[in-house]
């Protein structure tokens, strides 16, 4: 009942043609939990775990078997975040406990499906790093140094994956800065390329749907405003040698007509997020320290969090975590487990999982409160 999925896997490229029926499954593994509650969402200060009943909670552990998983104007990237505004967390706020692969919020089911449809339309581009490969079907839980490492547990298997080509690429020493609109098709192409190359980058939201992405690279002191030139720059500076991978892996991004059409349709399903600033957003949000978001572009669990960050005008640093990403090990090292989205807020010191609760947290902290 899930429909057909034809995949062609080689050491150098992954070409997936999923149907919309399984689009949600493709980016769920080790993804967000607590997504659909059968009752009203709890307040930001309540412990949502205690309120979930066995009847209203649907465990989606089996999905893990398929897929685990700063405002604008001026010279981009050159302005520093100085004199950051002070923000406070509500006194009754409680960090939710992570609940991997459990859908518990019925109100968010439709948004989840529309985000998953976008994933299908874009053929899950960015779900895998460039040159994705399986390294071992029986990977040990600990590495050679006795430290826990990321792997996908599938019955008796413990699957570890990586990239066969990105070890030949150079990672940026300083963070790239992208002036970006969430609904812009060309901005989406750049974000997907960042995921393919496993690049961590900073986003500064722009409220124009037709906005062309502008990239500032502090490593080369270059400012680039042409989509094709940005993609070429990323591949030239931070990609592996062109001889090391199959160029067909890039066609969903480089075939402009297809990329623009599918990205526009995906944005329309979501109501064009980022097209305007949220009315009650704090006027000083653009001056905040960048919030760190661990995830990847096509994840339907990460997308609502990214949309909220963009709608509020909040600068944020995206740590790419596609399948095969080295950052999955880094999250394991930092937190002991892997799950996205994962948010680290330097403005408040809060670190948390759980997409719906992250959205509520951002709404509580970065909007004007009514007296």
Short mmCIF file of C-alpha atoms in Angstrom, two decimals:
data_model
loop_
_atom_site.label_atom_id
_atom_site.label_comp_id
_atom_site.label_asym_id
_atom_site.label_seq_id
_atom_site.Cartn_x
_atom_site.Cartn_y
_atom_site.Cartn_z
CA UNK A 1 0.00 0.00 0.00
CA UNK A 2 3.01 2.33 0.03
CA UNK A 3 3.54 2.50 -3.73
CA UNK A 4 6.63 1.81 -5.80
CA UNK A 5 10.05 3.29 -5.28
CA UNK A 6 12.82 2.73 -7.78
CA UNK A 7 16.33 3.47 -6.54
CA UNK A 8 19.62 3.24 -8.35
CA UNK A 9 22.54 3.23 -5.88
CA UNK A 10 26.18 3.46 -6.89
CA UNK A 11 29.20 4.50 -4.83
CA UNK A 12 29.10 7.89 -6.49
CA UNK A 13 25.45 8.79 -6.86
CA UNK A 14 22.01 8.15 -5.48
CA UNK A 15 19.09 8.64 -7.84
CA UNK A 16 15.73 8.22 -6.14
CA UNK A 17 12.31 8.48 -7.74
CA UNK A 18 9.85 8.25 -4.83
CA UNK A 19 6.12 8.47 -5.17
CA UNK A 20 4.28 11.00 -3.08
CA UNK A 21 2.80 8.10 -1.13
CA UNK A 22 6.16 7.40 0.52
CA UNK A 23 7.60 10.90 0.44
CA UNK A 24 7.13 11.27 4.17
CA UNK A 25 8.93 8.02 4.89
CA UNK A 26 12.06 9.06 2.98
CA UNK A 27 13.15 11.70 5.46
CA UNK A 28 11.78 10.42 8.73
CA UNK A 29 14.43 8.09 10.12
CA UNK A 30 15.86 9.44 13.35
CA UNK A 31 13.76 12.48 12.60
CA UNK A 32 11.50 14.52 14.77
CA UNK A 33 9.15 12.94 17.21
CA UNK A 34 6.02 14.09 19.00
CA UNK A 35 4.57 15.46 15.82
CA UNK A 36 0.86 14.77 16.14
CA UNK A 37 -1.12 14.99 19.35
CA UNK A 38 -4.69 13.74 19.51
CA UNK A 39 -5.54 16.57 21.86
CA UNK A 40 -4.83 20.28 22.09
CA UNK A 41 -1.12 21.23 22.18
CA UNK A 42 0.18 21.72 25.72
CA UNK A 43 1.37 25.08 26.91
CA UNK A 44 5.00 25.96 26.43
CA UNK A 45 5.62 25.35 30.08
CA UNK A 46 3.96 22.00 30.44
CA UNK A 47 5.63 18.62 30.37
CA UNK A 48 4.13 17.18 27.21
CA UNK A 49 5.55 13.73 27.84
CA UNK A 50 3.36 13.21 30.87
CA UNK A 51 0.23 14.02 28.87
CA UNK A 52 0.69 11.53 26.06
CA UNK A 53 -1.47 8.45 26.41
CA UNK A 54 -0.84 5.09 24.74
CA UNK A 55 -4.12 5.48 22.86
CA UNK A 56 -3.31 8.89 21.37
CA UNK A 57 0.30 8.11 20.52
CA UNK A 58 1.35 6.32 17.35
CA UNK A 59 4.83 4.82 17.39
CA UNK A 60 6.53 4.99 14.01
CA UNK A 61 9.71 3.14 14.86
CA UNK A 62 9.39 1.02 11.74
CA UNK A 63 9.95 4.13 9.61
CA UNK A 64 13.47 4.31 10.95
CA UNK A 65 14.18 1.23 8.89
CA UNK A 66 13.77 3.25 5.72
CA UNK A 67 15.30 6.61 6.46
CA UNK A 68 17.08 8.00 9.49
CA UNK A 69 18.02 10.37 9.75
CA UNK A 70 21.18 36.92 9.31
CA UNK A 71 17.64 40.93 7.77
CA UNK A 72 19.03 41.71 4.64
CA UNK A 73 20.33 44.86 2.82
CA UNK A 74 23.91 45.96 2.95
CA UNK A 75 27.02 43.89 2.36
CA UNK A 76 25.97 40.37 3.24
CA UNK A 77 27.88 38.58 5.92
CA UNK A 78 30.19 41.45 6.75
CA UNK A 79 28.11 42.98 9.53
CA UNK A 80 28.81 41.42 12.89
CA UNK A 81 26.16 40.58 15.49
CA UNK A 82 26.97 43.30 18.02
CA UNK A 83 25.03 44.40 21.07
CA UNK A 84 22.68 41.46 20.84
CA UNK A 85 19.28 42.08 22.43
CA UNK A 86 18.42 40.31 25.65
CA UNK A 87 15.67 37.71 25.63
CA UNK A 88 14.21 35.59 28.40
CA UNK A 89 12.60 32.18 28.45
CA UNK A 90 9.14 31.98 30.08
CA UNK A 91 9.49 30.95 33.71
CA UNK A 92 7.24 27.92 33.24
CA UNK A 93 9.12 26.58 30.22
CA UNK A 94 10.15 22.91 30.42
CA UNK A 95 12.49 21.35 27.87
CA UNK A 96 10.65 18.38 26.33
CA UNK A 97 12.14 14.93 26.46
CA UNK A 98 13.07 13.55 23.04
CA UNK A 99 10.59 11.00 21.72
CA UNK A 100 12.06 9.58 18.51
CA UNK A 101 9.60 8.61 15.79
CA UNK A 102 6.37 9.12 17.67
CA UNK A 103 3.59 11.07 15.99
CA UNK A 104 1.36 12.52 18.69
CA UNK A 105 -0.16 15.75 17.37
CA UNK A 106 -3.07 15.40 14.97
CA UNK A 107 -3.23 19.15 14.30
CA UNK A 108 0.17 18.96 12.62
CA UNK A 109 -0.55 15.98 10.39
CA UNK A 110 -1.63 18.01 7.35
CA UNK A 111 1.41 20.35 7.54
CA UNK A 112 3.59 17.28 7.86
CA UNK A 113 2.06 15.78 4.72
CA UNK A 114 2.49 19.00 2.72
CA UNK A 115 6.13 19.16 3.74
CA UNK A 116 6.51 15.51 2.74
CA UNK A 117 4.90 16.21 -0.63
CA UNK A 118 7.56 18.84 -1.23
CA UNK A 119 10.19 16.25 -0.43
CA UNK A 120 8.70 13.97 -3.09
CA UNK A 121 8.45 16.73 -5.68
CA UNK A 122 12.15 17.49 -5.23
CA UNK A 123 13.04 13.77 -5.43
CA UNK A 124 14.46 13.88 -1.90
CA UNK A 125 17.31 16.10 -3.09
CA UNK A 126 19.65 16.80 -0.19
CA UNK A 127 18.51 13.76 1.76
CA UNK A 128 21.86 12.13 1.00
CA UNK A 129 25.30 13.70 0.83
CA UNK A 130 27.12 13.62 -2.48
CA UNK A 131 28.69 10.20 -3.06
CA UNK A 132 26.59 8.53 -0.38
CA UNK A 133 27.64 4.96 0.37
CA UNK A 134 27.07 2.21 2.93
CA UNK A 135 30.29 1.47 4.79
CA UNK A 136 29.18 -1.46 6.91
CA UNK A 137 26.09 -3.53 7.63
CA UNK A 138 27.47 -4.62 10.99
CA UNK A 139 29.13 -1.50 12.35
CA UNK A 140 30.19 -1.59 16.00
CA UNK A 141 28.38 0.76 18.36
CA UNK A 142 31.75 2.21 19.42
CA UNK A 143 34.54 3.43 17.16
CA UNK A 144 38.24 2.51 17.47
CA UNK A 145 38.66 5.08 20.25
CA UNK A 146 35.86 3.55 22.29
CA UNK A 147 33.47 6.42 21.51
CA UNK A 148 29.86 6.01 20.45
CA UNK A 149 29.31 6.50 16.71
CA UNK A 150 26.26 6.97 14.51
CA UNK A 151 24.66 3.97 12.82
CA UNK A 152 21.17 2.91 11.76
CA UNK A 153 19.99 -0.11 13.73
CA UNK A 154 17.86 -2.36 11.54
CA UNK A 155 17.06 -5.66 13.22
CA UNK A 156 20.38 -7.52 13.51
CA UNK A 157 22.03 -4.93 11.26
CA UNK A 158 23.76 -1.78 12.33
CA UNK A 159 24.23 0.23 9.13
CA UNK A 160 26.89 2.89 8.95
CA UNK A 161 27.10 5.20 5.95
CA UNK A 162 29.26 8.06 4.71
CA UNK A 163 30.39 9.76 1.49
CA UNK A 164 32.88 8.18 -0.86
CA UNK A 165 33.97 11.57 -2.22
CA UNK A 166 33.63 14.32 0.37
CA UNK A 167 36.85 13.33 2.09
CA UNK A 168 38.45 14.84 -1.03
CA UNK A 169 36.65 18.16 -0.44
CA UNK A 170 37.68 21.10 1.73
CA UNK A 171 35.26 22.36 4.36
CA UNK A 172 34.95 26.16 4.84
CA UNK A 173 37.01 27.41 7.79
CA UNK A 174 34.64 30.33 8.33
CA UNK A 175 30.86 29.99 8.07
CA UNK A 176 29.28 30.92 4.74
CA UNK A 177 26.42 33.45 5.00
CA UNK A 178 23.35 33.11 2.79
CA UNK A 179 20.72 35.84 2.42
CA UNK A 180 17.79 33.60 1.76
CA UNK A 181 14.03 33.40 1.32
CA UNK A 182 12.47 30.09 2.34
CA UNK A 183 10.04 30.01 -0.61
CA UNK A 184 12.45 31.20 -3.30
CA UNK A 185 13.16 28.32 -5.74
CA UNK A 186 16.69 29.48 -6.40
CA UNK A 187 17.43 29.87 -2.69
CA UNK A 188 16.20 26.30 -2.22
CA UNK A 189 18.61 25.06 -4.90
CA UNK A 190 21.50 26.63 -3.00
CA UNK A 191 20.37 25.16 0.34
CA UNK A 192 20.12 21.71 -1.24
CA UNK A 193 23.64 22.05 -2.62
CA UNK A 194 24.87 22.95 0.88
CA UNK A 195 23.37 19.67 2.13
CA UNK A 196 24.90 17.63 -0.68
CA UNK A 197 28.34 19.03 0.20
CA UNK A 198 27.71 18.71 3.97
CA UNK A 199 28.34 22.43 4.51
CA UNK A 200 27.28 24.31 7.64
CA UNK A 201 26.01 27.79 6.74
CA UNK A 202 24.31 30.81 8.26
CA UNK A 203 20.96 32.10 7.00
CA UNK A 204 19.76 35.68 7.19
CA UNK A 205 16.09 35.78 6.15
CA UNK A 206 14.84 38.01 3.34
CA UNK A 207 11.10 38.61 2.90
CA UNK A 208 10.85 38.48 -0.89
CA UNK A 209 9.58 35.31 -2.61
CA UNK A 210 11.39 36.18 -5.84
CA UNK A 211 14.61 36.94 -3.99
CA UNK A 212 17.77 35.71 -5.67
CA UNK A 213 20.13 34.14 -3.15
CA UNK A 214 23.17 36.16 -2.14
CA UNK A 215 26.14 34.34 -0.69
CA UNK A 216 29.01 35.91 1.21
CA UNK A 217 32.05 33.70 1.59
CA UNK A 218 34.38 35.13 4.26
CA UNK A 219 37.03 32.57 3.30
CA UNK A 220 37.48 34.14 -0.13
CA UNK A 221 35.95 37.55 0.67
CA UNK A 222 33.51 37.11 -2.21
CA UNK A 223 29.90 38.22 -2.49
CA UNK A 224 27.90 36.35 -5.14
CA UNK A 225 24.31 37.10 -6.15
CA UNK A 226 23.79 34.77 -9.13
CA UNK A 227 22.35 31.32 -8.38
CA UNK A 228 24.37 29.48 -11.01
CA UNK A 229 27.55 31.23 -9.93
CA UNK A 230 26.88 30.40 -6.26
CA UNK A 231 26.45 26.70 -7.09
CA UNK A 232 29.61 26.74 -9.20
CA UNK A 233 31.49 28.49 -6.39
CA UNK A 234 30.38 25.89 -3.84
CA UNK A 235 31.41 23.01 -6.08
CA UNK A 236 34.74 24.58 -7.02
CA UNK A 237 35.78 25.62 -3.50
CA UNK A 238 34.11 23.02 -1.28
CA UNK A 239 33.26 20.09 -3.54
CA UNK A 240 35.31 17.06 -4.52
CA UNK A 241 37.08 16.92 -7.89
CA UNK A 242 34.51 16.63 -10.70
CA UNK A 243 36.13 13.36 -11.77
CA UNK A 244 35.32 11.81 -8.38
CA UNK A 245 31.52 11.71 -8.73
CA UNK A 246 28.78 11.23 -11.29
CA UNK A 247 27.51 14.66 -12.38
CA UNK A 248 24.02 13.20 -12.85
CA UNK A 249 23.69 13.35 -9.07
CA UNK A 250 23.36 17.13 -9.43
CA UNK A 251 20.69 17.29 -12.10
CA UNK A 252 17.70 17.96 -9.76
CA UNK A 253 19.53 21.16 -8.75
CA UNK A 254 21.26 22.11 -11.99
CA UNK A 255 18.27 21.47 -14.29
CA UNK A 256 16.83 24.91 -13.63
CA UNK A 257 13.38 24.53 -15.21
CA UNK A 258 12.64 21.38 -13.21
CA UNK A 259 14.10 22.76 -9.99
CA UNK A 260 12.18 26.05 -10.17
CA UNK A 261 8.84 24.46 -11.09
CA UNK A 262 8.94 21.78 -8.40
CA UNK A 263 10.24 24.18 -5.75
CA UNK A 264 7.50 26.73 -6.50
CA UNK A 265 4.81 24.07 -6.23
CA UNK A 266 6.30 22.78 -2.98
CA UNK A 267 6.29 26.33 -1.55
CA UNK A 268 2.67 26.86 -2.61
CA UNK A 269 1.63 23.75 -0.65
CA UNK A 270 3.16 25.37 2.45
CA UNK A 271 1.52 28.77 1.89
CA UNK A 272 4.77 30.48 0.80
CA UNK A 273 6.59 30.62 4.15
CA UNK A 274 8.96 33.52 4.60
CA UNK A 275 7.04 35.74 2.19
CA UNK A 276 6.41 38.30 4.93
CA UNK A 277 7.59 38.98 8.44
CA UNK A 278 5.35 37.63 11.19
CA UNK A 279 3.31 40.54 12.52
CA UNK A 280 4.12 40.06 16.19
CA UNK A 281 7.80 39.24 15.73
CA UNK A 282 10.17 41.23 17.92
CA UNK A 283 11.53 44.19 15.95
CA UNK A 284 15.09 43.36 17.06
CA UNK A 285 15.10 39.70 16.00
CA UNK A 286 17.54 40.36 13.18
CA UNK A 287 20.09 41.51 15.77
CA UNK A 288 19.97 38.25 17.73
CA UNK A 289 22.88 35.84 17.82
CA UNK A 290 22.36 33.14 15.18
CA UNK A 291 20.35 30.19 16.46
CA UNK A 292 21.84 26.81 15.57
CA UNK A 293 19.57 24.33 13.79
CA UNK A 294 20.71 20.78 13.09
CA UNK A 295 18.85 19.19 10.19
CA UNK A 296 18.57 19.11 6.42
CA UNK A 297 16.49 20.85 3.78
CA UNK A 298 14.08 18.10 2.73
CA UNK A 299 13.14 16.75 6.18
CA UNK A 300 9.41 17.32 6.83
CA UNK A 301 10.21 17.42 10.55
CA UNK A 302 12.84 20.14 10.23
CA UNK A 303 10.88 22.29 7.78
CA UNK A 304 8.33 23.81 10.23
CA UNK A 305 11.18 24.93 12.49
CA UNK A 306 13.08 26.53 9.61
CA UNK A 307 9.90 28.26 8.45
CA UNK A 308 9.30 29.70 11.93
CA UNK A 309 12.88 30.98 12.14
CA UNK A 310 12.46 32.65 8.76
CA UNK A 311 9.01 34.10 9.50
CA UNK A 312 10.40 35.66 12.69
CA UNK A 313 13.40 37.11 10.87
CA UNK A 314 15.84 35.19 13.06
CA UNK A 315 19.38 34.57 11.80
CA UNK A 316 20.21 30.91 12.12
CA UNK A 317 23.11 28.55 11.49
CA UNK A 318 22.15 25.34 9.71
CA UNK A 319 24.29 22.31 10.56
CA UNK A 320 23.72 19.90 7.65
CA UNK A 321 22.80 16.37 8.75
CA UNK A 322 21.88 14.51 5.55
CA UNK A 323 22.41 10.75 5.35
CA UNK A 324 26.14 10.11 5.29
CA UNK A 325 26.94 13.45 6.97
CA UNK A 326 29.88 13.64 9.36
CA UNK A 327 27.70 15.84 11.56
CA UNK A 328 25.65 12.82 12.64
CA UNK A 329 28.68 11.58 14.54
CA UNK A 330 29.18 15.06 15.96
CA UNK A 331 25.65 15.13 17.33
CA UNK A 332 26.18 11.69 18.88
CA UNK A 333 29.35 13.02 20.49
CA UNK A 334 27.53 16.10 21.77
CA UNK A 335 24.22 14.67 22.93
CA UNK A 336 24.58 10.88 22.96
CA UNK A 337 21.89 10.35 20.32
CA UNK A 338 20.82 11.51 16.86
CA UNK A 339 17.50 13.19 16.14
CA UNK A 340 16.52 16.19 14.05
CA UNK A 341 15.54 18.92 14.36
CA UNK A 342 17.89 19.86 17.18
CA UNK A 343 18.05 23.50 18.27
CA UNK A 344 20.81 25.31 20.14
CA UNK A 345 19.91 28.89 21.10
CA UNK A 346 22.93 30.99 22.08
CA UNK A 347 20.60 33.83 23.13
CA UNK A 348 19.03 31.82 25.96
CA UNK A 349 21.27 28.78 26.44
CA UNK A 350 18.42 26.42 25.55
CA UNK A 351 19.17 23.16 23.69
CA UNK A 352 16.24 20.99 22.67
CA UNK A 353 14.75 18.41 20.31
CA UNK A 354 11.10 18.05 19.20
CA UNK A 355 9.91 20.14 16.24
CA UNK A 356 6.46 21.22 17.49
CA UNK A 357 7.86 22.23 20.88
CA UNK A 358 10.72 24.12 19.21
CA UNK A 359 8.17 26.09 17.18
CA UNK A 360 6.24 26.89 20.37
CA UNK A 361 9.46 27.92 22.11
CA UNK A 362 10.43 30.31 19.28
CA UNK A 363 6.93 31.78 19.31
CA UNK A 364 7.09 32.35 23.08
CA UNK A 365 10.58 33.89 23.15
CA UNK A 366 10.83 35.89 19.92
CA UNK A 367 7.44 37.54 19.63
CA UNK A 368 5.95 40.56 21.40
CA UNK A 369 3.86 39.46 24.35
CA UNK A 370 0.45 40.93 24.96
CA UNK A 371 -0.03 42.55 28.36
#
